[in-house]
Each structure stands twice: as structure tokens, then as C-alpha cells.
mmCIF file of C-alpha atoms in Angstrom:
data_model
loop_
_atom_site.group_PDB
_atom_site.id
_atom_site.type_symbol
_atom_site.label_atom_id
_atom_site.label_comp_id
_atom_site.label_asym_id
_atom_site.label_seq_id
_atom_site.Cartn_x
_atom_site.Cartn_y
_atom_site.Cartn_z
ATOM 1 C CA PHE G 1 51.737 44.818 109.280
ATOM 2 C CA TYR G 2 52.516 44.027 112.907
ATOM 3 C CA SER G 3 55.806 45.100 114.441
ATOM 4 C CA ILE G 4 56.951 43.918 117.869
ATOM 5 C CA SER G 5 60.220 43.490 119.735
ATOM 6 C CA GLY G 6 61.437 40.158 121.034
ATOM 7 C CA SER G 7 61.833 41.633 124.515
ATOM 8 C CA ASP G 8 58.073 42.354 124.623
ATOM 9 C CA PHE G 9 57.457 38.621 125.015
ATOM 10 C CA VAL G 10 59.841 38.179 127.931
ATOM 11 C CA GLU G 11 58.164 38.394 131.337
ATOM 12 C CA MET G 12 58.952 37.067 134.789
ATOM 13 C CA PHE G 13 55.349 35.997 135.288
ATOM 14 C CA VAL G 14 54.591 32.420 134.324
ATOM 15 C CA GLY G 15 52.698 32.046 131.078
ATOM 16 C CA VAL G 16 52.528 35.739 130.137
ATOM 17 C CA GLY G 17 55.076 35.510 127.309
ATOM 18 C CA ALA G 18 53.464 32.410 125.782
ATOM 19 C CA ALA G 19 50.026 34.033 126.040
ATOM 20 C CA ARG G 20 51.287 37.085 124.158
ATOM 21 C CA VAL G 21 52.598 34.840 121.390
ATOM 22 C CA ARG G 22 49.222 33.108 121.100
ATOM 23 C CA ASP G 23 47.372 36.436 121.059
ATOM 24 C CA LEU G 24 49.686 37.816 118.371
ATOM 25 C CA PHE G 25 49.171 34.882 116.017
ATOM 26 C CA ARG G 26 45.418 34.744 116.716
ATOM 27 C CA GLU G 27 45.016 38.383 115.729
ATOM 28 C CA ALA G 28 47.301 37.937 112.715
ATOM 29 C CA GLN G 29 45.125 35.092 111.452
ATOM 30 C CA THR G 30 41.999 37.254 111.691
ATOM 31 C CA LYS G 31 43.734 40.018 109.695
ATOM 32 C CA ALA G 32 45.367 37.719 107.110
ATOM 33 C CA PRO G 33 47.016 38.309 104.750
ATOM 34 C CA CYS G 34 49.483 40.189 106.923
ATOM 35 C CA ILE G 35 53.164 40.443 107.891
ATOM 36 C CA VAL G 36 54.428 39.974 111.444
ATOM 37 C CA PHE G 37 57.868 41.446 112.150
ATOM 38 C CA ILE G 38 59.767 40.565 115.346
ATOM 39 C CA ASP G 39 62.816 42.733 116.000
ATOM 40 C CA GLU G 40 65.732 41.418 118.108
ATOM 41 C CA ILE G 41 64.455 37.847 117.951
ATOM 42 C CA ASP G 42 67.479 36.707 119.991
ATOM 43 C CA ALA G 43 65.796 38.107 123.129
ATOM 44 C CA VAL G 44 63.314 35.227 123.049
ATOM 45 C CA GLY G 45 64.918 32.814 120.579
ATOM 46 C CA ARG G 46 68.192 31.990 122.318
ATOM 47 C CA GLN G 47 69.310 28.390 122.202
ATOM 48 C CA ARG G 48 67.727 26.201 124.847
ATOM 49 C CA GLY G 49 69.850 24.144 127.187
ATOM 50 C CA VAL G 50 70.053 22.470 130.557
ATOM 51 C CA SER G 51 70.767 25.042 133.264
ATOM 52 C CA LEU G 52 72.135 24.229 136.708
ATOM 53 C CA GLY G 53 70.618 25.763 139.801
ATOM 54 C CA VAL G 54 67.468 27.813 140.232
ATOM 55 C CA VAL G 55 66.580 29.502 136.961
ATOM 56 C CA ASN G 56 63.565 31.133 135.387
ATOM 57 C CA ASP G 57 62.506 29.097 132.343
ATOM 58 C CA GLU G 58 59.727 31.466 131.291
ATOM 59 C CA ARG G 59 61.768 32.504 128.242
ATOM 60 C CA GLU G 60 62.052 28.886 127.107
ATOM 61 C CA GLN G 61 58.296 28.422 127.485
ATOM 62 C CA THR G 62 57.755 31.498 125.337
ATOM 63 C CA LEU G 63 60.130 30.098 122.717
ATOM 64 C CA ASN G 64 58.312 26.751 122.785
ATOM 65 C CA GLN G 65 55.011 28.524 122.155
ATOM 66 C CA LEU G 66 56.549 30.458 119.257
ATOM 67 C CA LEU G 67 57.885 27.221 117.757
ATOM 68 C CA SER G 68 54.493 25.510 118.080
ATOM 69 C CA GLU G 69 52.785 28.421 116.311
ATOM 70 C CA MET G 70 55.270 28.076 113.436
ATOM 71 C CA ASP G 71 55.256 24.282 113.166
ATOM 72 C CA GLY G 72 53.003 24.179 110.110
ATOM 73 C CA PHE G 73 50.130 22.244 111.703
ATOM 74 C CA GLU G 74 48.047 25.337 112.416
ATOM 75 C CA PRO G 75 46.192 27.086 109.572
ATOM 76 C CA ASN G 76 48.520 30.092 109.443
ATOM 77 C CA SER G 77 48.224 30.623 105.714
ATOM 78 C CA GLY G 78 48.445 34.270 104.755
ATOM 79 C CA VAL G 79 50.694 35.123 107.717
ATOM 80 C CA VAL G 80 54.310 35.899 106.826
ATOM 81 C CA LEU G 81 56.709 36.007 109.777
ATOM 82 C CA LEU G 82 59.872 38.127 109.555
ATOM 83 C CA ALA G 83 62.511 38.605 112.240
ATOM 84 C CA ALA G 84 65.796 40.454 112.658
ATOM 85 C CA THR G 85 68.862 39.935 114.823
ATOM 86 C CA ASN G 86 72.553 40.723 114.860
ATOM 87 C CA ARG G 87 73.327 37.598 116.902
ATOM 88 C CA PRO G 88 72.326 34.715 114.592
ATOM 89 C CA GLU G 89 74.829 32.359 116.214
ATOM 90 C CA VAL G 90 72.852 32.274 119.499
ATOM 91 C CA LEU G 91 69.485 31.375 117.970
ATOM 92 C CA ASP G 92 67.925 28.011 118.728
ATOM 93 C CA ARG G 93 68.398 25.545 115.874
ATOM 94 C CA ALA G 94 64.696 24.729 115.791
ATOM 95 C CA LEU G 95 63.939 28.319 114.743
ATOM 96 C CA LEU G 96 66.123 27.988 111.636
ATOM 97 C CA ARG G 97 64.698 24.730 110.322
ATOM 98 C CA PRO G 98 62.734 24.605 107.046
ATOM 99 C CA GLY G 99 59.115 25.556 107.613
ATOM 100 C CA ARG G 100 59.991 28.152 110.223
ATOM 101 C CA PHE G 101 62.676 30.738 109.498
ATOM 102 C CA ASP G 102 63.919 28.854 106.462
ATOM 103 C CA ARG G 103 65.347 31.828 104.560
ATOM 104 C CA GLN G 104 68.118 34.007 105.935
ATOM 105 C CA VAL G 105 69.006 37.353 104.386
ATOM 106 C CA VAL G 106 72.356 38.811 105.488
ATOM 107 C CA LEU G 107 72.485 42.615 105.453
ATOM 108 C CA ASP G 108 76.194 43.261 105.077
ATOM 109 C CA ALA G 109 77.994 46.571 104.710
ATOM 110 C CA PRO G 110 77.134 48.120 101.316
ATOM 111 C CA ASP G 111 79.571 48.293 98.434
ATOM 112 C CA ARG G 112 80.469 51.475 96.570
ATOM 113 C CA THR G 113 77.272 51.451 94.487
ATOM 114 C CA GLY G 114 75.158 50.843 97.563
ATOM 115 C CA ARG G 115 76.852 53.635 99.499
ATOM 116 C CA LEU G 116 76.246 56.039 96.619
ATOM 117 C CA GLU G 117 72.526 55.239 96.580
ATOM 118 C CA ILE G 118 72.342 55.611 100.369
ATOM 119 C CA LEU G 119 74.090 58.984 100.172
ATOM 120 C CA LYS G 120 71.609 60.121 97.511
ATOM 121 C CA VAL G 121 68.723 59.255 99.824
ATOM 122 C CA HIS G 122 70.136 61.174 102.789
ATOM 123 C CA ALA G 123 71.242 64.127 100.629
ATOM 124 C CA ARG G 124 67.814 64.473 99.007
ATOM 125 C CA ASP G 125 66.406 66.882 101.617
ATOM 126 C CA LYS G 126 69.636 68.785 102.273
ATOM 127 C CA PRO G 127 70.843 71.899 100.378
ATOM 128 C CA MET G 128 73.971 70.418 98.816
ATOM 129 C CA ASP G 129 76.395 72.586 96.873
ATOM 130 C CA ALA G 130 77.000 71.605 93.257
ATOM 131 C CA GLY G 131 80.658 70.929 94.073
ATOM 132 C CA VAL G 132 79.853 68.091 96.484
ATOM 133 C CA ASP G 133 80.776 64.820 94.735
ATOM 134 C CA LEU G 134 78.740 62.016 96.297
ATOM 135 C CA ASP G 135 80.485 59.436 94.128
ATOM 136 C CA ALA G 136 83.882 60.502 95.495
ATOM 137 C CA LEU G 137 82.442 60.368 99.030
ATOM 138 C CA ALA G 138 81.174 56.839 98.364
ATOM 139 C CA ARG G 139 84.653 55.806 97.203
ATOM 140 C CA ALA G 140 86.218 57.335 100.323
ATOM 141 C CA THR G 141 83.976 55.527 102.824
ATOM 142 C CA PRO G 142 84.632 51.770 102.445
ATOM 143 C CA GLY G 143 83.247 49.686 105.277
ATOM 144 C CA MET G 144 80.714 52.295 106.381
ATOM 145 C CA VAL G 145 77.062 51.323 106.733
ATOM 146 C CA GLY G 146 73.960 53.418 106.191
ATOM 147 C CA ALA G 147 73.967 54.854 109.721
ATOM 148 C CA ASP G 148 77.572 56.034 109.306
ATOM 149 C CA LEU G 149 76.788 57.730 105.995
ATOM 150 C CA ALA G 150 73.682 59.413 107.390
ATOM 151 C CA ASN G 151 75.701 60.590 110.362
ATOM 152 C CA ALA G 152 78.375 62.047 108.071
ATOM 153 C CA LEU G 153 75.842 64.081 106.062
ATOM 154 C CA ASN G 154 74.081 65.238 109.237
ATOM 155 C CA GLU G 155 77.430 66.394 110.645
ATOM 156 C CA ALA G 156 78.101 68.219 107.370
ATOM 157 C CA ALA G 157 74.755 70.013 107.672
ATOM 158 C CA LEU G 158 75.538 71.035 111.266
ATOM 159 C CA LEU G 159 78.982 72.330 110.298
ATOM 160 C CA ALA G 160 77.526 74.309 107.390
ATOM 161 C CA ALA G 161 74.948 75.900 109.691
ATOM 162 C CA ARG G 162 77.584 76.833 112.292
ATOM 163 C CA ARG G 163 79.779 78.400 109.625
ATOM 164 C CA GLY G 164 76.910 80.426 108.180
ATOM 165 C CA HIS G 165 76.833 78.671 104.817
ATOM 166 C CA GLU G 166 73.599 78.673 102.858
ATOM 167 C CA ARG G 167 74.500 75.330 101.286
ATOM 168 C CA ILE G 168 76.632 72.347 102.337
ATOM 169 C CA LEU G 169 80.076 72.859 100.785
ATOM 170 C CA PRO G 170 82.680 70.176 99.941
ATOM 171 C CA ALA G 171 84.835 71.399 102.855
ATOM 172 C CA ASP G 172 81.928 70.780 105.233
ATOM 173 C CA VAL G 173 81.576 67.216 103.955
ATOM 174 C CA ASP G 174 85.310 66.524 104.305
ATOM 175 C CA ASP G 175 85.379 67.873 107.859
ATOM 176 C CA ALA G 176 82.269 65.888 108.747
ATOM 177 C CA LEU G 177 83.871 62.679 107.481
ATOM 178 C CA GLU G 178 86.860 63.351 109.726
ATOM 179 C CA ARG G 179 84.561 63.851 112.709
ATOM 180 C CA VAL G 180 82.847 60.521 112.055
ATOM 181 C CA VAL G 181 86.113 58.609 111.552
ATOM 182 C CA ALA G 182 88.432 60.256 114.084
ATOM 183 C CA GLY G 183 86.114 62.215 116.387
ATOM 184 C CA PRO G 184 85.568 65.957 116.857
ATOM 185 C CA GLU G 185 88.461 68.361 117.131
ATOM 186 C CA ARG G 186 89.599 69.185 120.668
ATOM 187 C CA ARG G 187 91.064 72.641 120.249
ATOM 188 C CA SER G 188 90.750 73.160 124.003
ATOM 189 C CA ARG G 189 93.324 70.409 124.596
ATOM 190 C CA ARG G 190 96.511 72.447 124.522
ATOM 191 C CA LEU G 191 99.772 70.642 123.818
ATOM 192 C CA SER G 192 103.091 72.001 124.941
ATOM 193 C CA ASP G 193 105.692 72.666 122.250
ATOM 194 C CA PRO G 194 107.713 69.495 123.058
ATOM 195 C CA GLU G 195 104.522 67.378 122.999
ATOM 196 C CA LYS G 196 103.384 68.972 119.757
ATOM 197 C CA ARG G 197 106.745 68.240 118.141
ATOM 198 C CA ARG G 198 106.656 64.631 119.377
ATOM 199 C CA VAL G 199 103.152 64.149 117.925
ATOM 200 C CA ALA G 200 104.368 65.642 114.625
ATOM 201 C CA TRP G 201 107.229 63.151 114.492
ATOM 202 C CA HIS G 202 104.855 60.307 115.345
ATOM 203 C CA GLU G 203 102.219 61.116 112.713
ATOM 204 C CA GLY G 204 104.847 62.129 110.163
ATOM 205 C CA GLY G 205 106.420 58.685 110.517
ATOM 206 C CA HIS G 206 103.087 56.999 109.873
ATOM 207 C CA ALA G 207 102.443 59.168 106.830
ATOM 208 C CA LEU G 208 105.917 58.832 105.276
ATOM 209 C CA VAL G 209 106.093 55.046 105.639
ATOM 210 C CA ALA G 210 102.552 54.655 104.302
ATOM 211 C CA SER G 211 103.538 56.746 101.277
ATOM 212 C CA SER G 212 106.727 54.706 100.760
ATOM 213 C CA LEU G 213 105.218 51.196 100.777
ATOM 214 C CA PRO G 214 103.607 49.949 97.550
ATOM 215 C CA ALA G 215 100.932 47.782 99.194
ATOM 216 C CA ALA G 216 99.892 50.280 101.891
ATOM 217 C CA ASP G 217 96.646 52.216 101.615
ATOM 218 C CA PRO G 218 97.183 55.805 100.445
ATOM 219 C CA VAL G 219 97.118 58.589 103.027
ATOM 220 C CA ARG G 220 94.074 60.843 102.788
ATOM 221 C CA LYS G 221 94.969 63.231 105.612
ATOM 222 C CA VAL G 222 97.461 63.575 108.464
ATOM 223 C CA SER G 223 96.939 65.929 111.386
ATOM 224 C CA ILE G 224 98.389 66.810 114.792
ATOM 225 C CA VAL G 225 95.136 68.381 116.032
ATOM 226 C CA PRO G 226 93.772 66.395 119.017
ATOM 227 C CA ARG G 227 90.518 64.597 118.231
ATOM 228 C CA GLY G 228 88.077 62.363 120.041
ATOM 229 C CA ARG G 229 88.731 61.055 123.518
ATOM 230 C CA GLY G 230 92.433 60.332 123.515
ATOM 231 C CA ALA G 231 93.935 60.837 120.040
ATOM 232 C CA LEU G 232 96.547 63.614 119.974
ATOM 233 C CA GLY G 233 96.876 63.263 116.194
ATOM 234 C CA TYR G 234 95.882 60.880 113.440
ATOM 235 C CA THR G 235 96.832 59.592 110.012
ATOM 236 C CA MET G 236 93.805 58.683 107.902
ATOM 237 C CA GLN G 237 94.361 55.985 105.270
ATOM 238 C CA LEU G 238 91.680 54.889 102.834
ATOM 239 C CA PRO G 239 91.945 52.166 100.165
ATOM 240 C CA ARG G 240 91.767 53.153 96.529
ATOM 241 C CA GLU G 241 88.891 50.733 95.884
ATOM 242 C CA GLU G 242 86.789 48.066 97.554
ATOM 243 C CA VAL G 243 89.001 45.507 99.307
ATOM 244 C CA LEU G 244 87.571 42.077 100.118
ATOM 245 C CA LEU G 245 90.834 40.167 100.493
ATOM 246 C CA ARG G 246 94.202 41.166 101.905
ATOM 247 C CA THR G 247 97.473 39.559 100.855
ATOM 248 C CA ARG G 248 100.323 38.784 103.196
ATOM 249 C CA ALA G 249 102.380 41.636 101.723
ATOM 250 C CA GLU G 250 99.536 44.096 102.395
ATOM 251 C CA LEU G 251 99.210 42.958 106.007
ATOM 252 C CA GLU G 252 102.970 43.187 106.547
ATOM 253 C CA ASP G 253 102.928 46.718 105.149
ATOM 254 C CA ARG G 254 100.048 47.500 107.505
ATOM 255 C CA LEU G 255 102.156 46.317 110.452
ATOM 256 C CA THR G 256 105.055 48.454 109.248
ATOM 257 C CA VAL G 257 102.860 51.568 109.071
ATOM 258 C CA LEU G 258 101.456 50.918 112.547
ATOM 259 C CA LEU G 259 104.931 50.696 114.092
ATOM 260 C CA ALA G 260 106.348 53.608 112.083
ATOM 261 C CA GLY G 261 105.033 56.238 114.491
ATOM 262 C CA ARG G 262 106.879 54.789 117.478
ATOM 263 C CA SER G 263 110.038 54.333 115.408
ATOM 264 C CA SER G 264 109.836 57.909 114.165
ATOM 265 C CA GLU G 265 109.498 59.203 117.727
ATOM 266 C CA GLU G 266 112.611 57.288 118.699
ATOM 267 C CA LEU G 267 114.486 58.640 115.687
ATOM 268 C CA GLY G 268 113.488 62.280 116.058
ATOM 269 C CA CYS G 269 113.094 62.692 119.834
ATOM 270 C CA GLY G 270 115.666 60.222 121.099
ATOM 271 C CA GLU G 271 113.245 58.174 123.198
ATOM 272 C CA ILE G 272 109.802 56.610 123.040
ATOM 273 C CA SER G 273 106.593 57.688 124.801
ATOM 274 C CA THR G 274 103.166 56.334 125.674
ATOM 275 C CA GLY G 275 101.636 57.749 122.489
ATOM 276 C CA ALA G 276 101.936 54.460 120.580
ATOM 277 C CA VAL G 277 99.697 52.411 122.871
ATOM 278 C CA ASP G 278 96.852 52.160 120.317
ATOM 279 C CA ASP G 279 99.286 51.345 117.490
ATOM 280 C CA LEU G 280 100.826 48.526 119.517
ATOM 281 C CA GLN G 281 97.407 47.134 120.359
ATOM 282 C CA GLN G 282 96.316 47.091 116.718
ATOM 283 C CA ALA G 283 99.643 45.685 115.500
ATOM 284 C CA THR G 284 99.647 42.882 118.071
ATOM 285 C CA ALA G 285 96.055 41.929 117.249
ATOM 286 C CA LEU G 286 96.806 41.911 113.499
ATOM 287 C CA ALA G 287 99.965 39.826 113.956
ATOM 288 C CA ARG G 288 98.055 37.276 116.048
ATOM 289 C CA GLN G 289 95.368 37.024 113.387
ATOM 290 C CA MET G 290 98.029 36.432 110.727
ATOM 291 C CA VAL G 291 99.545 33.600 112.778
ATOM 292 C CA CYS G 292 96.462 32.009 114.336
ATOM 293 C CA LEU G 293 93.686 32.551 111.768
ATOM 294 C CA PHE G 294 95.219 33.218 108.359
ATOM 295 C CA GLY G 295 97.953 30.558 108.391
ATOM 296 C CA MET G 296 100.646 33.083 107.445
ATOM 297 C CA SER G 297 103.370 31.628 109.667
ATOM 298 C CA GLU G 298 105.749 28.943 108.419
ATOM 299 C CA ASP G 299 106.578 27.844 111.962
ATOM 300 C CA VAL G 300 103.034 27.504 113.343
ATOM 301 C CA GLY G 301 101.705 26.221 110.034
ATOM 302 C CA LEU G 302 98.208 25.964 108.588
ATOM 303 C CA PRO G 303 96.070 24.733 111.538
ATOM 304 C CA GLN G 304 93.975 27.454 113.115
ATOM 305 C CA CYS G 305 94.983 27.707 116.757
ATOM 306 C CA ALA G 306 92.536 30.415 117.891
ATOM 307 C CA ARG G 307 89.002 31.629 117.337
ATOM 308 C CA GLU G 308 87.291 34.970 117.633
ATOM 309 C CA MET G 309 85.594 35.584 120.957
ATOM 310 C CA GLU G 310 82.446 37.248 119.644
ATOM 311 C CA GLY G 311 79.743 36.436 117.133
ATOM 312 C CA VAL G 312 79.366 36.950 113.417
ATOM 313 C CA PHE G 313 78.353 40.613 113.454
ATOM 314 C CA LEU G 314 79.155 41.928 116.950
ATOM 315 C CA ARG G 315 82.933 41.608 117.008
ATOM 316 C CA ARG G 316 85.353 43.001 119.518
ATOM 317 C CA GLU G 317 87.087 46.164 118.396
ATOM 318 C CA ASP G 318 90.417 45.075 119.861
ATOM 319 C CA GLY G 319 90.524 41.857 117.791
ATOM 320 C CA ALA G 320 90.946 39.633 120.864
ATOM 321 C CA LEU G 321 91.299 35.906 120.141
ATOM 322 C CA LEU G 322 90.727 32.825 122.260
ATOM 323 C CA LEU G 323 93.679 30.471 121.841
ATOM 324 C CA ASP G 324 92.707 26.887 121.038
ATOM 325 C CA GLY G 325 95.794 24.693 121.310
ATOM 326 C CA SER G 326 98.488 23.323 123.549
ATOM 327 C CA GLU G 327 100.952 25.307 125.637
ATOM 328 C CA VAL G 328 103.662 24.494 123.111
ATOM 329 C CA THR G 329 101.534 26.008 120.332
ATOM 330 C CA ALA G 330 100.849 29.089 122.448
ATOM 331 C CA ARG G 331 104.585 29.633 122.949
ATOM 332 C CA ARG G 332 105.219 29.251 119.226
ATOM 333 C CA VAL G 333 102.467 31.764 118.508
ATOM 334 C CA ASP G 334 104.075 34.264 120.878
ATOM 335 C CA VAL G 335 107.456 33.784 119.202
ATOM 336 C CA GLU G 336 105.955 34.278 115.718
ATOM 337 C CA VAL G 337 104.006 37.372 116.753
ATOM 338 C CA ARG G 338 107.197 38.832 118.223
ATOM 339 C CA ARG G 339 109.079 38.031 115.002
ATOM 340 C CA LEU G 340 106.461 39.715 112.791
ATOM 341 C CA LEU G 341 106.454 42.851 114.947
ATOM 342 C CA ASP G 342 110.264 43.025 115.093
ATOM 343 C CA GLU G 343 110.531 42.653 111.309
ATOM 344 C CA ALA G 344 107.908 45.358 110.755
ATOM 345 C CA ARG G 345 109.711 47.701 113.131
ATOM 346 C CA GLY G 346 112.990 47.014 111.310
ATOM 347 C CA ARG G 347 111.429 47.888 107.943
ATOM 348 C CA ALA G 348 109.945 51.082 109.381
ATOM 349 C CA ARG G 349 113.279 52.136 110.866
ATOM 350 C CA GLU G 350 115.087 51.490 107.589
ATOM 351 C CA ILE G 351 112.633 53.625 105.584
ATOM 352 C CA LEU G 352 112.681 56.468 108.107
ATOM 353 C CA ALA G 353 116.488 56.520 108.353
ATOM 354 C CA ARG G 354 116.894 56.391 104.579
ATOM 355 C CA ARG G 355 114.404 59.234 104.004
ATOM 356 C CA ARG G 356 115.084 61.289 107.108
ATOM 357 C CA ASP G 357 115.382 64.541 105.155
ATOM 358 C CA VAL G 358 111.880 63.985 103.735
ATOM 359 C CA LEU G 359 110.590 63.070 107.201
ATOM 360 C CA GLU G 360 111.918 66.317 108.627
ATOM 361 C CA ARG G 361 110.138 68.284 105.888
ATOM 362 C CA VAL G 362 106.867 66.494 106.742
ATOM 363 C CA VAL G 363 107.336 67.250 110.453
ATOM 364 C CA ASP G 364 108.066 70.942 109.765
ATOM 365 C CA ALA G 365 104.975 71.172 107.538
ATOM 366 C CA LEU G 366 102.808 69.603 110.246
ATOM 367 C CA LEU G 367 104.141 71.989 112.885
ATOM 368 C CA GLU G 368 103.399 74.914 110.586
ATOM 369 C CA ARG G 369 99.989 73.904 109.168
ATOM 370 C CA GLU G 370 98.843 71.250 111.687
ATOM 371 C CA THR G 371 96.938 69.351 108.941
ATOM 372 C CA LEU G 372 98.035 68.030 105.539
ATOM 373 C CA ASP G 373 95.790 66.416 102.970
ATOM 374 C CA GLY G 374 96.879 63.671 100.608
ATOM 375 C CA ASP G 375 97.952 65.990 97.798
ATOM 376 C CA GLU G 376 100.023 68.213 100.079
ATOM 377 C CA LEU G 377 101.735 65.188 101.602
ATOM 378 C CA ALA G 378 102.481 63.750 98.163
ATOM 379 C CA GLU G 379 104.028 67.042 97.089
ATOM 380 C CA ILE G 380 106.339 67.058 100.141
ATOM 381 C CA VAL G 381 107.478 63.442 99.796
ATOM 382 C CA GLY G 382 108.078 63.923 96.068
ATOM 383 C CA GLU G 383 105.327 61.773 94.577
ATOM 384 C CA VAL G 384 103.857 64.489 92.362
#
């Protein structure tokens, strides 16, 4: 088994990269049967093209040598070539033709069963308390990959050690999951009483509207304790089960929840603040996706008028899109995005005004306890 990185082939000196490819395959043939694994193949396998100006084409020569070694004319029987990349869209087409890399295996985020098996692997060498339910943790972590799950259990082990526990308790696991999702607590970041009350109104609005909408994901926890780099509070929502498709009603409810914090601030404090900047960014990106990608606008219609700016796996966190249409279409997109956001804000305001007494109870509970879990929130809003 030979393991090498794609960047190991890339050199500024003429012919060095191609010579390394030849040496690798020559040694593999002498040791056949064997497996050759090239990690980050995109470092050497990027698509070839005509470049303007003075460029270094050593990488292309290395790629040409790799292609010639895989062309099937050399006696490479007994040598299996594997490669990995998270940028498959930039690979040269010749690499993906039959006879070369003719089979592609996509390693997507695991489902609930996969997450449970991954958690069992990482919990095998850790002293877990009998009360820790790995199946419940697998249900509560949709979208997480193996590295996220390993990080969560490692954080739980660190928390248990700091607290003097002999075994990892369920509370340690819950707190570790919060650290992975929302960041570590910042108890040193002191909020003044007016700021603390404003954050309570903001997060209480998110939580109440999410609990009032039928298609919104249930609230797992709401807190006004500062976490991470800039979050002064957070409302954690997790779906009840694996979600592969989202309906228009679910996305509209998601927009309503995102804008509920700002609306609640306006209702309880009399004016808005800068605390909703992340909510507005997420809501605008989601509304643009609904209009431009999902065809959920009657005015713009079915044609896709934008495309994502990044590749298949490495996507931008802010959901930025590259508009692909005329200026008239761009104006219509802006009008539709504005309409979706205004309607979502109107729904949020209506729910908050209608249930203001419940909202005030949620705010008072947050100011008193700072953190509410899903069951405590449900008891306050009258769902249990």
C-alpha cells in the first residue's frame, strides 16, 4: 500500500514531478499486487487549459505523465490506483474517463444509522456512563460528519475531566454538543442589564415563533449566554428526523423564525439593534435560493436565474449566488426576495403580538435561568 499526496508531485523544477510519477508506478509494478492512494488529487489533476502570459506548465506535464501511466497500454496489472478529492468539479476530464478513474464513490454525510455506528467507534475507548444514549445523540446530530461526532465526544471527555467526573455523563455530552454547534461559553463577556434583556427578547422571539409554527423544526435549547466569537445568545433547532427535502411551507416558516428575533426586539424594546445581522444574512440567502434556484416564485417563474459560486462539496457558508440573467430578471429577483422577507416578518409580528403574554413569560424565564431546554420551553408556551 503506497500513500502519497498530490502536492508531492508538484515542483517548480522541470521534469521533477513527471519523474516522481514514473518512479512511483515503476516501484508499484515491482511490488504488485499493490494499492496506490493519491490524496488531494486536485493538486495535480486540475483541468488543463490555455493560459495567457508567462506561466509554469510543470503541473500539466506531471498530469500528462500520470495520464500516460494510466492509459492501459503499459502492463500495470495488479496495481490499483485510488485517489481522493473534495473538488471533483475541477478535475481534468481525461482523468475521469473509463480505464482511468472510472468509478467514483461519493462520501456524503452519514444518515442516522451511520452516525450511530460512528459514535460507537469513538465511544469505544471512553468511559461512558450508562445513561448516555448514543441513539438519541445520533438523532440529534443531523448533517454532522464523522469529524464533528468525534469532536463532540472528545469535548464531552474534556468537560467530564474538568468537572471531576469519573465517567462521561449525559450532561457532559449535551454541553459538548452545544460547544460544537454554537461555540464555547463566554462567561467573561459581561452584558449590561439592558443588553441582557434585549438578547432575551430576541432569543425568546425566535423560540416562541418556532414553537408556534407547525412546519418549523422543534427547539432543543434557547440561551442568552454568549458563545463563540460573536453570538450573544442562540436558539438551537433540530429536526425530528432525517430531512432530505424541504417544502415551500417549511422554508417560509424558516424565514419567519429567522426574522422573529428582530421583530421581538422591536416589540419588547421599542427599537431594533444590530443583533439581527446574522439572521438577516441567513434569511436573505434563503429567500434568494427560493427565488433563483428552487423556482418558488410565481413572478420570476421556473427558470433558474443564478448558480452557486463554489463547488459540489466546498460551499460558501453565506449561501452567496452568482446571478445568471438580464437586468430585468435581477430587478424582479430583488422584488421577490423583498416580498418574501416582508411576508415572513409580518407573520412573525402577528404571532408575537397575539401571544405576547407567553413571550413575556419566556423572556422572564430566560432572564432568571439564562438557558431553557426544549421541555422547559414547551411547558412555558403551553405545549405540555
